[in-house]
mmCIF file of C-alpha atoms and ligand atoms in Angstrom:
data_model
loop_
_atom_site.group_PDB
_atom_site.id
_atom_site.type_symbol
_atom_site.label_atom_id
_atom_site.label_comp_id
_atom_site.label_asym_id
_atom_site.label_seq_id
_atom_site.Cartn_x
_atom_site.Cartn_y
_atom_site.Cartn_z
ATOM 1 C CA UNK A 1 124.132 -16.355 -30.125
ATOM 2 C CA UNK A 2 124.724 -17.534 -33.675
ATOM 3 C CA UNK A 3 125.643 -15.369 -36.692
ATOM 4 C CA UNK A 4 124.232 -17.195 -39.393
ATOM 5 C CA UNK A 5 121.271 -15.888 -41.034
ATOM 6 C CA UNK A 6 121.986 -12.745 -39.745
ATOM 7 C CA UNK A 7 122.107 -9.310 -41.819
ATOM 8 C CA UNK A 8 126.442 -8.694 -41.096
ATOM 9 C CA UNK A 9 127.348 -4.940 -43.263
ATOM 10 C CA UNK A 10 131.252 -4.449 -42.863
ATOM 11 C CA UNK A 11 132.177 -1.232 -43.922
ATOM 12 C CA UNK A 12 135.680 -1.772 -45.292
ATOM 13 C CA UNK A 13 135.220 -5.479 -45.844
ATOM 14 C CA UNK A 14 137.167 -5.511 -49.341
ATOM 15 C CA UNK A 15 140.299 -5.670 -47.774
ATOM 16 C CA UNK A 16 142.501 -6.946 -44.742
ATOM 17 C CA UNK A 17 140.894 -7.069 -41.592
ATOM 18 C CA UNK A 18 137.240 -6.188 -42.771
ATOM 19 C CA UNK A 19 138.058 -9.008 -45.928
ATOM 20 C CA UNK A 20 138.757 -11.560 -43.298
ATOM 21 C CA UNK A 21 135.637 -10.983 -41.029
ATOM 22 C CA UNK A 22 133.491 -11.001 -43.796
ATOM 23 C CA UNK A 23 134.949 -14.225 -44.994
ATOM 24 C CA UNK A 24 134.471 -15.635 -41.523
ATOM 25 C CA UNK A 25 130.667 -14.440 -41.160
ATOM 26 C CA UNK A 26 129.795 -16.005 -44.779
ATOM 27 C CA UNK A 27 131.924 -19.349 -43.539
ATOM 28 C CA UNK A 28 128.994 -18.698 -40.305
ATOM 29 C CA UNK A 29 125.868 -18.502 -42.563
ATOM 30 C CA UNK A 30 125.266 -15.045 -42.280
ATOM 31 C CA UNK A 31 123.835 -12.622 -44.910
ATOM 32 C CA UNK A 32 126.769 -10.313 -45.518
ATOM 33 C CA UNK A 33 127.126 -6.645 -47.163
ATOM 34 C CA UNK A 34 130.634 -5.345 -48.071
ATOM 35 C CA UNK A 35 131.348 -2.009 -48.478
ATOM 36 C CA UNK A 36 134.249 0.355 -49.389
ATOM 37 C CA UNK A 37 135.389 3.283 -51.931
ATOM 38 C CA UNK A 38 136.427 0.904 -54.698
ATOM 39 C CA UNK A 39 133.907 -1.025 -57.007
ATOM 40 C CA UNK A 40 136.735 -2.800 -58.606
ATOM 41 C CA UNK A 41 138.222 -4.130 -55.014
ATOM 42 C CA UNK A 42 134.206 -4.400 -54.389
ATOM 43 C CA UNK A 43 133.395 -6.712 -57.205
ATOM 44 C CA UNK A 44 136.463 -9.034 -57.670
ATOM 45 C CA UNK A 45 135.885 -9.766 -53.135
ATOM 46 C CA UNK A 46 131.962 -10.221 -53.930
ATOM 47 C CA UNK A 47 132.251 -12.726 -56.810
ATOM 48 C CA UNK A 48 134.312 -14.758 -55.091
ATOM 49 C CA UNK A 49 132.545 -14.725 -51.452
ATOM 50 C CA UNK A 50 129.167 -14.559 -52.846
ATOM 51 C CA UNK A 51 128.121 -11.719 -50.675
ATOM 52 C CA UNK A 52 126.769 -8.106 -51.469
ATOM 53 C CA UNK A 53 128.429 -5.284 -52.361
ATOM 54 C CA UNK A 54 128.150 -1.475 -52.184
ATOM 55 C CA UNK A 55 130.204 1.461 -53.269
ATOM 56 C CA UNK A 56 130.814 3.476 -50.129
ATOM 57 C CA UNK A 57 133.014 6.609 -48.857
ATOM 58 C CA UNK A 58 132.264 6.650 -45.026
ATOM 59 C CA UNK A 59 133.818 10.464 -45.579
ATOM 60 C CA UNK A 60 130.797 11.129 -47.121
ATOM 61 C CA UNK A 61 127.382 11.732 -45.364
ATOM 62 C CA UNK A 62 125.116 11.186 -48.851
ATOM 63 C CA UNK A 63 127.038 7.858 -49.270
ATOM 64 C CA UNK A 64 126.597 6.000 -46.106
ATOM 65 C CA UNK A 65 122.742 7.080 -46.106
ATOM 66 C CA UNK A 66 122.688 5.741 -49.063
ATOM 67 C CA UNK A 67 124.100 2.558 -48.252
ATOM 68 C CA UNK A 68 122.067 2.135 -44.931
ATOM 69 C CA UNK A 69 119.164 3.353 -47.337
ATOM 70 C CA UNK A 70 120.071 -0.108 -49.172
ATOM 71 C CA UNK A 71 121.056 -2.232 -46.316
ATOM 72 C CA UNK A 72 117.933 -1.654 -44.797
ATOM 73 C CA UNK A 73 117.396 -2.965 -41.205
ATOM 74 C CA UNK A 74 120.643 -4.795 -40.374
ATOM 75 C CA UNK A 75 122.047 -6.733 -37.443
ATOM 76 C CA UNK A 76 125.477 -6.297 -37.376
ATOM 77 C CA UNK A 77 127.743 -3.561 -38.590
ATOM 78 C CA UNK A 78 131.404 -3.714 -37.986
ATOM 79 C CA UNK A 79 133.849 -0.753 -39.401
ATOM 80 C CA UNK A 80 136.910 -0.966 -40.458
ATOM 81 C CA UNK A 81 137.643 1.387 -43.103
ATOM 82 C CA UNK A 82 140.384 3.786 -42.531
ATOM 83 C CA UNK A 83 143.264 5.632 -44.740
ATOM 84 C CA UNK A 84 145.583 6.915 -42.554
ATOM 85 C CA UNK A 85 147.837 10.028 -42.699
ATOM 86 C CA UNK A 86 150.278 10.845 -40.428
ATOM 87 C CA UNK A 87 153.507 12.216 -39.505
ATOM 88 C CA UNK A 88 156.019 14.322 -37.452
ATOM 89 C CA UNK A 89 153.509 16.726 -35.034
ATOM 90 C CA UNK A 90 155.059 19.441 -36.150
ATOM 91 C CA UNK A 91 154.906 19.273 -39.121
ATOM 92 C CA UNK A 92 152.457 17.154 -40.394
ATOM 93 C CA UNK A 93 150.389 18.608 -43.148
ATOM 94 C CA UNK A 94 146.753 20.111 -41.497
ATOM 95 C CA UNK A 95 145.287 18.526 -44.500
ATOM 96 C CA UNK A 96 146.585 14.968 -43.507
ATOM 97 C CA UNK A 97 145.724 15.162 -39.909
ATOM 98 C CA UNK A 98 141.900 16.192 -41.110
ATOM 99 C CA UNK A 99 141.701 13.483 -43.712
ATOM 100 C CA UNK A 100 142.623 10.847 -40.991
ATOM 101 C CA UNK A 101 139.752 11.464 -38.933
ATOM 102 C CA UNK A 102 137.483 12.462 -41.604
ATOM 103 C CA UNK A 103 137.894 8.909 -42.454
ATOM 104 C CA UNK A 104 138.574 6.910 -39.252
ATOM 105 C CA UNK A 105 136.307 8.649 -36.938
ATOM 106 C CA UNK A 106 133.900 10.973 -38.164
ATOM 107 C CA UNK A 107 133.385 7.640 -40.919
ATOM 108 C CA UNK A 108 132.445 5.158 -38.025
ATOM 109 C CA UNK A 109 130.087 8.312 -36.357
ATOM 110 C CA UNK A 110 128.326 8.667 -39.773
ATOM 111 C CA UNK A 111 128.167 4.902 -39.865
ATOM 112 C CA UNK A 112 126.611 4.868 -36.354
ATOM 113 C CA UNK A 113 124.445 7.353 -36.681
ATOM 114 C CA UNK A 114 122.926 6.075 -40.047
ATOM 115 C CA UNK A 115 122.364 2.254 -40.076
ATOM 116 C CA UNK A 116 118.953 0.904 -38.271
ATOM 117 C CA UNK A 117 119.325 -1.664 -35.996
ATOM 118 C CA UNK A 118 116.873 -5.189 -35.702
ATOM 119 C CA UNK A 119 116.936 -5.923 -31.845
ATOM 120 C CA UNK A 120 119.747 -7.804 -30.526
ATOM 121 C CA UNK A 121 122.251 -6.225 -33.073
ATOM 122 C CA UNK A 122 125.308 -4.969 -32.552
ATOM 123 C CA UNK A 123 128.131 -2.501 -33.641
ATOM 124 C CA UNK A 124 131.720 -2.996 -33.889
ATOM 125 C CA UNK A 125 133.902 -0.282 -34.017
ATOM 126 C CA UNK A 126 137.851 -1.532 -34.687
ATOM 127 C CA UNK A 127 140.174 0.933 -33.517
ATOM 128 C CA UNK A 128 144.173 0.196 -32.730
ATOM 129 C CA UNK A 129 146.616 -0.454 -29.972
ATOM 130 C CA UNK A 130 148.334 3.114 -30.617
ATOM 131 C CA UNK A 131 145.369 4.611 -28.821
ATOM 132 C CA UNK A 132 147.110 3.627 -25.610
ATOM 133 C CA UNK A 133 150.820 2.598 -26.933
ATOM 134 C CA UNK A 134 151.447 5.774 -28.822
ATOM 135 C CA UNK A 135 154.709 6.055 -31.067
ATOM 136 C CA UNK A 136 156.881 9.100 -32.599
ATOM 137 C CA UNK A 137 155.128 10.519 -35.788
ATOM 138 C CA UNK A 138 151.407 9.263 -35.483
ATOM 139 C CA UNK A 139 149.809 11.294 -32.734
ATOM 140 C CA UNK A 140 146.582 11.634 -35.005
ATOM 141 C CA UNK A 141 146.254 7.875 -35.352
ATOM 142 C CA UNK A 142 146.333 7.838 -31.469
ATOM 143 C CA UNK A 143 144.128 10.125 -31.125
ATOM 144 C CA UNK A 144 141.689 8.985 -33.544
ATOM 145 C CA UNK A 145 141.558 5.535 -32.199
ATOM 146 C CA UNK A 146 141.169 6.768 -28.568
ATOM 147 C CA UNK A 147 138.304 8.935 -29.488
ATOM 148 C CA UNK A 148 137.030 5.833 -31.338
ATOM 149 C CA UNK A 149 137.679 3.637 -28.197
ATOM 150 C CA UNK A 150 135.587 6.585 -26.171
ATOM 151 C CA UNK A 151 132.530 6.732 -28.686
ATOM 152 C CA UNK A 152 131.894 3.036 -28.447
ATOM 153 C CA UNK A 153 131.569 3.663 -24.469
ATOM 154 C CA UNK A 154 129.298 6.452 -25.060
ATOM 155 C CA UNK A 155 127.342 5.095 -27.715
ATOM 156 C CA UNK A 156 126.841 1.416 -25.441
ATOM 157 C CA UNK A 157 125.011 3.943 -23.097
ATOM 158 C CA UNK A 158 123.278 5.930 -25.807
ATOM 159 C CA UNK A 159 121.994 3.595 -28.212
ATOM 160 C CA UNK A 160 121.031 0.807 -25.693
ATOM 161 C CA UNK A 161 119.980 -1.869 -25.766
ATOM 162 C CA UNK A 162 122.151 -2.014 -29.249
ATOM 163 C CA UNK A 163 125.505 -3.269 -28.310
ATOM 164 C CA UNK A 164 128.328 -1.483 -29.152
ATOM 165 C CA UNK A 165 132.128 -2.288 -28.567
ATOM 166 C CA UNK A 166 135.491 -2.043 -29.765
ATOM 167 C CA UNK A 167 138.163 -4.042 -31.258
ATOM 168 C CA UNK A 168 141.724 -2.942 -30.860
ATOM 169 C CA UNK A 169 144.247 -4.771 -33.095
ATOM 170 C CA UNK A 170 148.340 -4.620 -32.656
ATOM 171 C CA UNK A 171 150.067 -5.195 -35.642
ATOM 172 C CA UNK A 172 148.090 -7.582 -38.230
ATOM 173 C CA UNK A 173 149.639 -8.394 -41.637
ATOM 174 C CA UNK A 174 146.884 -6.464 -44.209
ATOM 175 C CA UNK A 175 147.134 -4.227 -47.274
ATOM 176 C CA UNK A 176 147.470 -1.726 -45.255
ATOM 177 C CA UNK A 177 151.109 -0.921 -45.630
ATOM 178 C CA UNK A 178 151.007 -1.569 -49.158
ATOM 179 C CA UNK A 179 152.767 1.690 -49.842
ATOM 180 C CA UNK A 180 155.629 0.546 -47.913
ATOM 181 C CA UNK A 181 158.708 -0.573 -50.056
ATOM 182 C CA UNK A 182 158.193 -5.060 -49.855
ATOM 183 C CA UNK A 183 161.624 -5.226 -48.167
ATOM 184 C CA UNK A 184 161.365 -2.484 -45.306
ATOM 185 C CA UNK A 185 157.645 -4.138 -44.759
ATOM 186 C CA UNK A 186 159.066 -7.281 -44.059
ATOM 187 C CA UNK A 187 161.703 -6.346 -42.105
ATOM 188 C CA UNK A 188 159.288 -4.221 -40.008
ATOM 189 C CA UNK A 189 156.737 -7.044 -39.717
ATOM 190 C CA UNK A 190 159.917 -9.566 -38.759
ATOM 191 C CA UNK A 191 160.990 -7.200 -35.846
ATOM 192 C CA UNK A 192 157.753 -6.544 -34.526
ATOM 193 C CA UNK A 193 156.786 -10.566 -34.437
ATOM 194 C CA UNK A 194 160.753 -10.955 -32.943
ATOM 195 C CA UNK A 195 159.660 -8.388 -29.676
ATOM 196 C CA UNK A 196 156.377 -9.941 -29.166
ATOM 197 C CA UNK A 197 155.687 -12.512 -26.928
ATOM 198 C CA UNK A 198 153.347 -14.447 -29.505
ATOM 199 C CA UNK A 199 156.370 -14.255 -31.478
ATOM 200 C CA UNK A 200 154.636 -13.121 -34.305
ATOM 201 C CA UNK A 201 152.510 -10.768 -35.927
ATOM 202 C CA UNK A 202 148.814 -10.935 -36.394
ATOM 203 C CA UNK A 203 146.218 -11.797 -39.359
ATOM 204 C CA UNK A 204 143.298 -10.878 -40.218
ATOM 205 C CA UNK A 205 141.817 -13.769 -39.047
ATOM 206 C CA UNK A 206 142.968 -13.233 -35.941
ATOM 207 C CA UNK A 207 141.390 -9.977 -35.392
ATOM 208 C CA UNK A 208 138.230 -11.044 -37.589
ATOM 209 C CA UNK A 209 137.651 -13.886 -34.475
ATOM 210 C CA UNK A 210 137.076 -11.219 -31.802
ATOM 211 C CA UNK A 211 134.858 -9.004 -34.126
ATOM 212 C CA UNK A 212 132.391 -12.514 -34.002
ATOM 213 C CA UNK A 213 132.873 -12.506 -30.639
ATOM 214 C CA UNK A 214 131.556 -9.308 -30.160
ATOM 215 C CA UNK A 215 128.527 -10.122 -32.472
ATOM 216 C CA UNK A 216 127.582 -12.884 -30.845
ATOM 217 C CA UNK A 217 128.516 -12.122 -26.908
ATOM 218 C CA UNK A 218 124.805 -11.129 -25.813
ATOM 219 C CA UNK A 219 126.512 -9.354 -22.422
ATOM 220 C CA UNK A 220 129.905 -7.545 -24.286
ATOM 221 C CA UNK A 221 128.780 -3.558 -24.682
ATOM 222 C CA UNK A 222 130.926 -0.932 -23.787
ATOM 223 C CA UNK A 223 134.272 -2.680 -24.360
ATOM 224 C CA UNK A 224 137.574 -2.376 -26.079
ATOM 225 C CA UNK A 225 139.235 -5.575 -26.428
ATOM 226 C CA UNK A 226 142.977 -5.173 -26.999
ATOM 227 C CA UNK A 227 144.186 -8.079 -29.377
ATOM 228 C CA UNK A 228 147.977 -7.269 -30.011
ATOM 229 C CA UNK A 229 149.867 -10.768 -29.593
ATOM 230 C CA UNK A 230 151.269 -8.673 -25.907
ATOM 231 C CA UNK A 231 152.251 -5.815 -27.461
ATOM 232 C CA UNK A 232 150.652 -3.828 -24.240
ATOM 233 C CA UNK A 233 152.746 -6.143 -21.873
ATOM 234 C CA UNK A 234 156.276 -5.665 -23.512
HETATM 235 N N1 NAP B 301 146.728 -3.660 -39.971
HETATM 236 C C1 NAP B 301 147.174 -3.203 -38.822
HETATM 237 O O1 NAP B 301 148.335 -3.441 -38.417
HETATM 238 C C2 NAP B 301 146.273 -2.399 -37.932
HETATM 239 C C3 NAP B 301 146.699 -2.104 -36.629
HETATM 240 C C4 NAP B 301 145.888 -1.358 -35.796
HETATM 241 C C5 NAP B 301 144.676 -0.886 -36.254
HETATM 242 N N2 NAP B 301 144.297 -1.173 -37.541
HETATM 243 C C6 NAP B 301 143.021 -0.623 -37.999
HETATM 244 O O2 NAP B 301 142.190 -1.648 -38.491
HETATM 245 C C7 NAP B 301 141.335 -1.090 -39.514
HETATM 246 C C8 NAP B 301 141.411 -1.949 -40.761
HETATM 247 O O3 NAP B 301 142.749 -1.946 -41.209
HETATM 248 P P1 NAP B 301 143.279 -2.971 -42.297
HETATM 249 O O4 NAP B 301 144.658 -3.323 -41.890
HETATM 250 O O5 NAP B 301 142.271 -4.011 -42.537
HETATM 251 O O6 NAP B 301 143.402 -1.956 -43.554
HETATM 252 P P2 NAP B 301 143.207 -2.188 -45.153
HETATM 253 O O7 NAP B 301 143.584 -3.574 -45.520
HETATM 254 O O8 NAP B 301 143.908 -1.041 -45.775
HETATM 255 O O9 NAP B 301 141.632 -2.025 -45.349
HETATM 256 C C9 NAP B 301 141.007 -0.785 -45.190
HETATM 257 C C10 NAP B 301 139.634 -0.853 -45.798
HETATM 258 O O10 NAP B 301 138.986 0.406 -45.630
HETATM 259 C C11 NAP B 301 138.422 0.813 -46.864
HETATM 260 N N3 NAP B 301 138.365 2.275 -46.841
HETATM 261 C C12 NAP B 301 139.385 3.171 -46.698
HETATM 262 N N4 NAP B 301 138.924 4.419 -46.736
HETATM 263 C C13 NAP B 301 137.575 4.325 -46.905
HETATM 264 C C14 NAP B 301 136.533 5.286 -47.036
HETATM 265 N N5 NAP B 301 136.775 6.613 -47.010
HETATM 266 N N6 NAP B 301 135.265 4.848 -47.202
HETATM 267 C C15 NAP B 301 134.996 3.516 -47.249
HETATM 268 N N7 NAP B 301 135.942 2.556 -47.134
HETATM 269 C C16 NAP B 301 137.216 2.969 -46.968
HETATM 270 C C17 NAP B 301 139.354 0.235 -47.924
HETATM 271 O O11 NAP B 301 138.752 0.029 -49.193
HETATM 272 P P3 NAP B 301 138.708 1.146 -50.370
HETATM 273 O O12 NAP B 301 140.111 1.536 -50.649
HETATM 274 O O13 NAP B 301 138.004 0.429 -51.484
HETATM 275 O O14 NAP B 301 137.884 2.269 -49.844
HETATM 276 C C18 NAP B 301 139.626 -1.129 -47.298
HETATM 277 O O15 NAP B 301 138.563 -2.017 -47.575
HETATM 278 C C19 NAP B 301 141.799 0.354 -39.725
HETATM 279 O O16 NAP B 301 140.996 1.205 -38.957
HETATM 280 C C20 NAP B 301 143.196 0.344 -39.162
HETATM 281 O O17 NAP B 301 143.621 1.612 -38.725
HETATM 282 C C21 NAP B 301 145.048 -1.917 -38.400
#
């Protein structure tokens, strides 16, 4: 199963791992959508990929009807779009817990639940390697990927004969620690390439590979694929 010519919407495709999968689908030929909060981020990804764009919070229910609305009938849909909030279980602001899977989950059920599938399509879900190797201080983002890891099984059954699967990626190199002081996020992405036995840490390539795979893999429904460079084995 090819990719190109085929209608590919990545919801949170302006950045890191969504960036890199769209950049792979238009290297395939296919007809891709990008999609995220931030028309600037939006715009300056679109001009230079030549794909589509449009404005989306996945937090909100008007806003990813809309964008389906758009879209029309599509053929793949991966999400990736996520802010996460986190912290010590005890004290971890409600607020921050709520926003997390606002955002993360109840964005990729919206997502599901509003984009029309052409036959043979399929929907990636991208989750993360916490949902099974949890660590102090983000029990939500475990959680939230687990339930994420759960809905693709139950939406294989449900939505059949759409396919519907699940990436989970270790540690990549994206945007997404941005926040982090430069140093400590080097030093962090150093140790974590140092324990693993790839010896490094991923990309968003790397991750944006098995989302094709699951595109194009006409008998793949109802997995999780755990990419994590052995993270799971150390
Ligand atoms: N990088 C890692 O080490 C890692 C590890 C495990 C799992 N993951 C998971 O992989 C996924 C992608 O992560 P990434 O590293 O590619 O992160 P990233 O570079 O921060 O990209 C996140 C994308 O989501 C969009 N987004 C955030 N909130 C949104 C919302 N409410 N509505 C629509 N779009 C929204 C962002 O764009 P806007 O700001 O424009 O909305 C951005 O395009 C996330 O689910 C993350 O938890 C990442």
């Amino acid at each position: 199963m090819q990719i190109a010519g085929k209608k590919v919407v990545i919801v949170g495709g302006s950045s890191g791992i969504g960036l890199s999968t769209a950049e792979l689908a238009k290297r395939e030929g296919a007809d891709v959508t990008i999609a995220s909060r931030s028309a600037a981020k939006l715009d300056a990804v679109a001009a230079r990929l030549n794909v589509a764009a449009i404005p989306t919070d996945v937090t909100d229910d008007s806003s990813v009807a809309a964008l389906f609305k758009r879209t029309g009938p599509v053929d793949h849909v991966v999400v990736t779009a996520a802010q996460l909030r986190t912290g010590p279980f005890k004290t971890v602001a409600m607020e921050d817990v709520r926003s997390t899977f606002e955002g993360k989950f109840w964005g990729a059920w919206r997502v599901a639940r509003a984009a029309e599938f052409r036959t043979g399509g399929s929907l990636t879900l991208v989750s993360g390697f916490l949902s099974i190797r949890p660590r102090p201080n983000s029990a939500v983002i475990s959680a939230a990927n687990a339930a994420l890891e759960a809905l693709a099984r139950a939406l294989a059954l449900e939505l059949a004969p759409l396919r519907v699967n699940c990436v989970s990626p270790g540690i990549i190199d994206t945007p997404i620690r941005a926040a982090m002081p430069e140093d400590a996020r080097q030093e962090m992405l150093a140790k974590a390439a140092a324990s693993l036995p790839v010896g490094r840490v991923g990309q968003g390539e790397d991750v944006a590979r098995q989302i094709a795979a699951c595109m194009t893999n006409g008998f793949m429904t109802g997995s999780t694929v755990y990419l994590d460079g052995g993270a799971l084995v150390i």
